[in-house]
PDB file of C-alpha atoms in Angstrom:
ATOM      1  CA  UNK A   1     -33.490  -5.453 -25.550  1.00  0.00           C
ATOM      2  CA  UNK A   2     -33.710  -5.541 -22.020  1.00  0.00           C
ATOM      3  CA  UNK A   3     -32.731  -2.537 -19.449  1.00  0.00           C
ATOM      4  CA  UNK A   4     -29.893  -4.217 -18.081  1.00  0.00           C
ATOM      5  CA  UNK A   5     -28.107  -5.020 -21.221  1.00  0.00           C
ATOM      6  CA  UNK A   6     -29.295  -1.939 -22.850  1.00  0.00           C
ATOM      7  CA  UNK A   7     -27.108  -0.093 -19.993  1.00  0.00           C
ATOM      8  CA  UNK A   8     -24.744  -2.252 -20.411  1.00  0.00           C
ATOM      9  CA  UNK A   9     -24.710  -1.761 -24.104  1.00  0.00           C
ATOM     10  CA  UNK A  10     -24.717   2.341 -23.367  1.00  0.00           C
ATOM     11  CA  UNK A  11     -21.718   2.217 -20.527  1.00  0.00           C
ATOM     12  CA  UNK A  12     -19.567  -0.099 -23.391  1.00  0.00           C
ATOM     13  CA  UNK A  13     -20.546   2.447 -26.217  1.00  0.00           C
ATOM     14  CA  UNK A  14     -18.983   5.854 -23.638  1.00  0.00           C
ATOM     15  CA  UNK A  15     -16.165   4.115 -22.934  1.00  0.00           C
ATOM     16  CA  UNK A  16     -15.235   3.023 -26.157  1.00  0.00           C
ATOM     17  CA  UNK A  17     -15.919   6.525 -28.217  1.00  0.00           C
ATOM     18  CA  UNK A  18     -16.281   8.827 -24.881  1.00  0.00           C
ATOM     19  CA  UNK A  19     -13.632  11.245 -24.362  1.00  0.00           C
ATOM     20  CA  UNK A  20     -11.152   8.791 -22.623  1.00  0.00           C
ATOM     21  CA  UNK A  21     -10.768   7.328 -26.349  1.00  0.00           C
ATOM     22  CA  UNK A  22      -8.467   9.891 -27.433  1.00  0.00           C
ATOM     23  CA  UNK A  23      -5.631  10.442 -27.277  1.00  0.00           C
ATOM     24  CA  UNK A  24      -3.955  10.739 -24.215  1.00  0.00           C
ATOM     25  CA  UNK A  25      -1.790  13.762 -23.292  1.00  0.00           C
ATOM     26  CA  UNK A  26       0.493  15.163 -20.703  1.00  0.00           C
ATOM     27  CA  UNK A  27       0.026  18.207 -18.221  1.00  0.00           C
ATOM     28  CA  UNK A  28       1.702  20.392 -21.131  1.00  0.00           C
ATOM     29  CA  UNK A  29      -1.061  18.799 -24.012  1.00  0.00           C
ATOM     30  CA  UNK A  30       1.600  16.740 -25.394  1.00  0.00           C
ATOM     31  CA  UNK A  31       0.573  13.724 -26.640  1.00  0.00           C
ATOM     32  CA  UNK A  32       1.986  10.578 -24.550  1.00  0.00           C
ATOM     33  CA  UNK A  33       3.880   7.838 -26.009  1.00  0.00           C
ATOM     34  CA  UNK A  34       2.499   4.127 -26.017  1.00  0.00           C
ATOM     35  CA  UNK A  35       5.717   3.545 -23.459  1.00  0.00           C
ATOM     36  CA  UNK A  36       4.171   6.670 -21.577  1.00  0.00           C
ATOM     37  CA  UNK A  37       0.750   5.577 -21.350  1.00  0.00           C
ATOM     38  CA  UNK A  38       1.786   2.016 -20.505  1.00  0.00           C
ATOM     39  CA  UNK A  39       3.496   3.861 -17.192  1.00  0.00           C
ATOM     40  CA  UNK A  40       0.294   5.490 -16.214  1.00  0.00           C
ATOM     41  CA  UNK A  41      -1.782   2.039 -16.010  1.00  0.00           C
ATOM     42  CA  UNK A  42       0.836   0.105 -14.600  1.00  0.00           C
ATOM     43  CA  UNK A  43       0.059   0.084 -11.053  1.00  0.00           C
ATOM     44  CA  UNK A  44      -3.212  -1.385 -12.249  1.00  0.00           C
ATOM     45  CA  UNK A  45      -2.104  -4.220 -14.038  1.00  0.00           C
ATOM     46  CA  UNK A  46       1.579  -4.722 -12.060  1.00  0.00           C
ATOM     47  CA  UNK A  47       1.056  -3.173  -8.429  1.00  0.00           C
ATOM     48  CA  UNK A  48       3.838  -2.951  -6.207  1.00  0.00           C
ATOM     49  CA  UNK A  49       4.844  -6.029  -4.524  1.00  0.00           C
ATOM     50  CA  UNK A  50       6.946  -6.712  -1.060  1.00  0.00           C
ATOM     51  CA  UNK A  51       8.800 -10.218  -0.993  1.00  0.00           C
ATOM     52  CA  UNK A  52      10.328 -11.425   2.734  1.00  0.00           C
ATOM     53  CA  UNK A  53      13.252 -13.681   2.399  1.00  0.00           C
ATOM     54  CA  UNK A  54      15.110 -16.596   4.651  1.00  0.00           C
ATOM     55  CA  UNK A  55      18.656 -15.107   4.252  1.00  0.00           C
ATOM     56  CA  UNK A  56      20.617 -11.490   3.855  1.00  0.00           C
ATOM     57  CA  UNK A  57      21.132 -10.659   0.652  1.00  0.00           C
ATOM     58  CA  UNK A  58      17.389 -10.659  -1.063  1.00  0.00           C
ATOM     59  CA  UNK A  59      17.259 -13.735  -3.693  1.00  0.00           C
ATOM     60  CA  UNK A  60      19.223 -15.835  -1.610  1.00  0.00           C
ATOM     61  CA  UNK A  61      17.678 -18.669   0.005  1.00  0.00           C
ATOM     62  CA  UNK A  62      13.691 -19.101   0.067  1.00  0.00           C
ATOM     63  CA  UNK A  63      11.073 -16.695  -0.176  1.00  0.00           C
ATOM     64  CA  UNK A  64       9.187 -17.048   3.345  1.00  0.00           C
ATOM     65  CA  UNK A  65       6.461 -14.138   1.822  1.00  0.00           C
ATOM     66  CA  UNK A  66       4.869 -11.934  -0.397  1.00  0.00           C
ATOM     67  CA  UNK A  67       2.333  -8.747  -0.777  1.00  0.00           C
ATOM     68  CA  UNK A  68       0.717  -6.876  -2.843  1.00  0.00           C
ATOM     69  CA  UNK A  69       0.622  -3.114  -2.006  1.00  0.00           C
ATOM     70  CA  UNK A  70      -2.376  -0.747  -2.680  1.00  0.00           C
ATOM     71  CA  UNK A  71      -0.780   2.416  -1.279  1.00  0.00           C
ATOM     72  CA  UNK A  72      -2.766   2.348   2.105  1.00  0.00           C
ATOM     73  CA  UNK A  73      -1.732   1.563   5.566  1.00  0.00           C
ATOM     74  CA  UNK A  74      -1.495  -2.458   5.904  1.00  0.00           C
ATOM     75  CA  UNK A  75      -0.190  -5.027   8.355  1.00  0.00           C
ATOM     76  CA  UNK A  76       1.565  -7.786   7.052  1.00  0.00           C
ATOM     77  CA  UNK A  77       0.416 -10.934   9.268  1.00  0.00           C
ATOM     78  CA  UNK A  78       2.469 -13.624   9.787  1.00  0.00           C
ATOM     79  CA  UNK A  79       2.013 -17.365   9.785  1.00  0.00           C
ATOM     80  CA  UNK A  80      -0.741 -17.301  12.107  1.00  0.00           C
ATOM     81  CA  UNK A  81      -2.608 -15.111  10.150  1.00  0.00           C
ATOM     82  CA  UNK A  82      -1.795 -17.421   7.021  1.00  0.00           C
ATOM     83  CA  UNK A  83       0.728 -14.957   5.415  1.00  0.00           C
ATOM     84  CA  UNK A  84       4.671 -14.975   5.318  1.00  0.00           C
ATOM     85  CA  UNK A  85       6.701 -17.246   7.886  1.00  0.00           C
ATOM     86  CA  UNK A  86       7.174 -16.120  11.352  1.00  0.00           C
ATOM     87  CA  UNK A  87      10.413 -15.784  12.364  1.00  0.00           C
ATOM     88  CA  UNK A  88      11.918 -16.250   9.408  1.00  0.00           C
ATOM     89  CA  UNK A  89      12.818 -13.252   7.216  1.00  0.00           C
ATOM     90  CA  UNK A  90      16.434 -11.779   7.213  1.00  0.00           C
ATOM     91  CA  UNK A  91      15.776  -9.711   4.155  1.00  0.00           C
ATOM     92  CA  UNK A  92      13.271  -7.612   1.499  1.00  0.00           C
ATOM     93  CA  UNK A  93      12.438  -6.780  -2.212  1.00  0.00           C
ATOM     94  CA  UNK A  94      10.295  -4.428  -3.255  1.00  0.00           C
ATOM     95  CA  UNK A  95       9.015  -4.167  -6.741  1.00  0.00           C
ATOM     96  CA  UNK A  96       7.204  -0.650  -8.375  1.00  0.00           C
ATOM     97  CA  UNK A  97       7.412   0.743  -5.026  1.00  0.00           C
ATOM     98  CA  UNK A  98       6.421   4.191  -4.640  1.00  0.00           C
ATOM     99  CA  UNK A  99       8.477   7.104  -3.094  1.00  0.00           C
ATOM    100  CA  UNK A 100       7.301   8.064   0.226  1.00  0.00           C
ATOM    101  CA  UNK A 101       6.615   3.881   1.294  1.00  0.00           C
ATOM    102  CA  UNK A 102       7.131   3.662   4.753  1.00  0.00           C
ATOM    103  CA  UNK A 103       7.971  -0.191   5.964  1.00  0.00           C
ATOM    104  CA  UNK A 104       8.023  -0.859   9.519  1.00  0.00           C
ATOM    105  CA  UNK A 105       9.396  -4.996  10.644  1.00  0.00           C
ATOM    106  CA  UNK A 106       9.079  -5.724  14.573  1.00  0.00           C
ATOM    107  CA  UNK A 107      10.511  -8.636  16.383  1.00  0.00           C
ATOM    108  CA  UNK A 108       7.107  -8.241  18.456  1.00  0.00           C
ATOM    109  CA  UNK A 109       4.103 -10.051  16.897  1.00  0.00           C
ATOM    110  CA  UNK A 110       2.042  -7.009  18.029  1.00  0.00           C
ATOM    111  CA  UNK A 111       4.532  -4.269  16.583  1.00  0.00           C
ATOM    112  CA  UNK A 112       5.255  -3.262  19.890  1.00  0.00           C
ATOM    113  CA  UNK A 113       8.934  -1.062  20.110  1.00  0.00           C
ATOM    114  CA  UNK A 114       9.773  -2.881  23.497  1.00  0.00           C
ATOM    115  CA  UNK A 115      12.171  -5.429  21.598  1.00  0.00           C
ATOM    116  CA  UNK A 116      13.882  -5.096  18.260  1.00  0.00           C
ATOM    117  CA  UNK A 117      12.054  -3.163  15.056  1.00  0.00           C
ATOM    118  CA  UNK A 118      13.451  -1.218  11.559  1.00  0.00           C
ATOM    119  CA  UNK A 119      12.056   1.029  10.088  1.00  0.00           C
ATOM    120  CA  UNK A 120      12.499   1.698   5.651  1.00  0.00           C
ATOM    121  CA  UNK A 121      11.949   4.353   3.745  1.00  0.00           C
ATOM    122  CA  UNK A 122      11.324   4.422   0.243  1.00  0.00           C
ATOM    123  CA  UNK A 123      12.968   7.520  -1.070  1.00  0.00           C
ATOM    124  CA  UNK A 124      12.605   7.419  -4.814  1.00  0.00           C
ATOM    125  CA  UNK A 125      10.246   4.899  -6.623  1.00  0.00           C
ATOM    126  CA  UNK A 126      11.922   1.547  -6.666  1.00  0.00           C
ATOM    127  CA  UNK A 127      11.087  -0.510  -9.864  1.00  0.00           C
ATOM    128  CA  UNK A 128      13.160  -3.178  -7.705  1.00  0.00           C
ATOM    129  CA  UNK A 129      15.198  -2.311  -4.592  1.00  0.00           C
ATOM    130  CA  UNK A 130      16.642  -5.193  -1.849  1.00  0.00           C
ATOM    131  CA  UNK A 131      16.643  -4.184   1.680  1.00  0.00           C
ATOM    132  CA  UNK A 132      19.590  -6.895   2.099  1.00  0.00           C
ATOM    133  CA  UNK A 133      19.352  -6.929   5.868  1.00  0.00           C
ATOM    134  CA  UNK A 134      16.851  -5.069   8.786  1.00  0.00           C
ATOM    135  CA  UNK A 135      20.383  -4.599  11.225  1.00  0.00           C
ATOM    136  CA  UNK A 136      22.262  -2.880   8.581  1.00  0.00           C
ATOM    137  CA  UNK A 137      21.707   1.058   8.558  1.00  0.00           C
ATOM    138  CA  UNK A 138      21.264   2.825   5.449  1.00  0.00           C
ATOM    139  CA  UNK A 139      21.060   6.477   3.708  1.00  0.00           C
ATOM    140  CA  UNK A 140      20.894   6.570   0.326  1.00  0.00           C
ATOM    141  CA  UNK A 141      19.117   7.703  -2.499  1.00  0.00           C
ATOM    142  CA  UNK A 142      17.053   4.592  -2.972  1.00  0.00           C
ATOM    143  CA  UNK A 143      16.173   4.150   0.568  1.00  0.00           C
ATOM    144  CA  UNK A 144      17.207   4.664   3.985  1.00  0.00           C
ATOM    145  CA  UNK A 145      16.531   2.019   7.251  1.00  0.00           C
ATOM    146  CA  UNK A 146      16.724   2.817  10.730  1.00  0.00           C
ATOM    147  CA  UNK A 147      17.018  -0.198  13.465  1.00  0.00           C
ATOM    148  CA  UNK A 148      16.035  -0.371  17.176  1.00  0.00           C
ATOM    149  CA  UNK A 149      18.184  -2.807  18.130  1.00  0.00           C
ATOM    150  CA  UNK A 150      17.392  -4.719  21.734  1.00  0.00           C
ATOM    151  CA  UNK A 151      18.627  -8.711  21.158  1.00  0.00           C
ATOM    152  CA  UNK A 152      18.623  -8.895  16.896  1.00  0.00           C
ATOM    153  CA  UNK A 153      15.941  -8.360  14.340  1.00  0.00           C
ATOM    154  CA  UNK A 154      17.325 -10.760  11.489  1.00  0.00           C
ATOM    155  CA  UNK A 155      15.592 -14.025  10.917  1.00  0.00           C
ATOM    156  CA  UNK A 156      13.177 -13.184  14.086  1.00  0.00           C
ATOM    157  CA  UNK A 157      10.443 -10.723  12.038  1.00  0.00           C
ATOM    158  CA  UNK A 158       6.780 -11.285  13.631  1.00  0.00           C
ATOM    159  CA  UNK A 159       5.116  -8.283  12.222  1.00  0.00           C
ATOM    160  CA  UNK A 160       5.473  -6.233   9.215  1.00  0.00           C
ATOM    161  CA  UNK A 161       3.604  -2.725   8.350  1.00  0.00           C
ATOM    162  CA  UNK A 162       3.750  -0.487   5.703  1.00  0.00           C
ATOM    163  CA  UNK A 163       1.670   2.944   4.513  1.00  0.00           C
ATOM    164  CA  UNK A 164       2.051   5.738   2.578  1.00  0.00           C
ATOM    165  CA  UNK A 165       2.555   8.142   4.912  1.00  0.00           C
ATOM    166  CA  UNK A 166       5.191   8.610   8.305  1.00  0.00           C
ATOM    167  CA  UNK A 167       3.815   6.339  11.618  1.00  0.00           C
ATOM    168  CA  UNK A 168       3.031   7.532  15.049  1.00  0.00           C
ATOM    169  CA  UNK A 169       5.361   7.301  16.993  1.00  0.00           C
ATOM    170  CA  UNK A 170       8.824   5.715  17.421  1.00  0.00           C
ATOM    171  CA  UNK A 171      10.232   4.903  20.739  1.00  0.00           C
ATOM    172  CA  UNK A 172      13.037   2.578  20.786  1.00  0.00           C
ATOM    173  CA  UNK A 173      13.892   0.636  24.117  1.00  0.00           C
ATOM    174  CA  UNK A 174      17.185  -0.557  22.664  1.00  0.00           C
ATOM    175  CA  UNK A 175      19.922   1.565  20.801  1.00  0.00           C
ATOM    176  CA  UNK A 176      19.421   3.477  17.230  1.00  0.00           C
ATOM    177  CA  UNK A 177      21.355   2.507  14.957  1.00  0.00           C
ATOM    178  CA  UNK A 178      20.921   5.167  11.944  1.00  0.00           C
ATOM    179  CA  UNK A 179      22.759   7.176   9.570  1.00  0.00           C
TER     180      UNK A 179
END
C-alpha cells in the first residue's frame, strides 16, 4: 500500500468509527432525532438562497436572479458582472435565511446612497420569506425594510449586498420611508 492511500485509508477509517460516529446529542446530552440532525447539516447540503424577481409580489413574473448565501458579506453583481438583470427586479425570496441577514438593493450600480436604496432585515430565520416590493415599508416579525426613496427603487435595482452583520453607514439623500 502506498502512503497516500494508506492516509487515505486511515482519515476514512476516523471518520467512520471516530467519535463523530455516535450518536449525536444536544447541549443537554439528549440524543437528537434523525429530523434534528437533518437540521444541523442543512445549510451544507441546502444553503440559503436569494431569488430577484421582474414584478411585486415574489413568484410573479420571471426570475431576473439568484444566489447562494454563505453567511459572509457579498455583493450581488448585476448583468455586467454576469449575475441577475440590471434594472430589472421589483421583488425578493429568500430561502433558509438566517436571522440577523442584512440585504441592502441600490438604484446606484456602485451602492452609492445618493439615489434610491432599501435596506432588509432578516429578523427570524426565514425557511421562505418574499420581500414583495423594495418601496413598501415593513416591521414585522419576519422582517423589516427601510427605503431611501429619491426617484423609485422598483424595477431599477443595480446593486445588491448582503452580510451577516449591520453596514456602515446609512445616509439617505431622499426621504425615509420606515416603520
Amino acid at each position: 500500500m502506498n502512503r497516500p492511500t494508506g492516509l487515505l485509508c486511515l482519515t476514512l477509517f476516523a471518520t467512520a468509527c471516530g467519535p463523530e460516529s455516535e450518536i449525536a446529542a444536544n447541549e443537554t446530552g439528549k440524543a437528537l432525532s434523525n429530523s434534528e440532525q437533518k437540521t444541523d447539516v442543512s445549510a451544507l447540503v441546502d444553503p440559503p438562497v436569494i431569488t430577484f424577481w421582474s414584478s411585486t409580489g415574489c413568484p410573479n413574473g420571471t426570475q431576473v436572479g439568484w444566489y447562494t448565501y454563505n453567511n459572509t458579506a457579498m455583493i450581488m453583481p448585476n448583468s455586467s458582472g454576469s449575475g441577475w438583470v440590471n434594472d430589472e427586479a421589483k421583488s425578493l425570496m429568500v430561502f433558509r435565511m438566517p436571522a440577523g441577514t442584512i440585504i441592502r438593493v441600490y438604484d446606484s450600480p456602485s451602492g452609492a446612497h445618493d439615489d434610491d436604496w432599501a435596506e432588509i432585515v432578516i429578523n427570524e430565520y426565514a425557511p421562505q420569506l418574499c420581500v414583495s416590493s423594495f418601496e413598501d415599508p415593513v416591521n414585522n416579525a419576519a422582517y423589516s425594510l427601510r427605503w431611501c426613496r429619491h426617484n423609485g427603487l422598483n424595477g431599477k435595482v443595480s446593486q445588491a449586498r448582503m452580510q451577516p452583520y449591520a453596514f456602515n453607514g446609512s445616509t439617505c439623500n431622499g426621504s425615509w420611508y420606515q416603520l
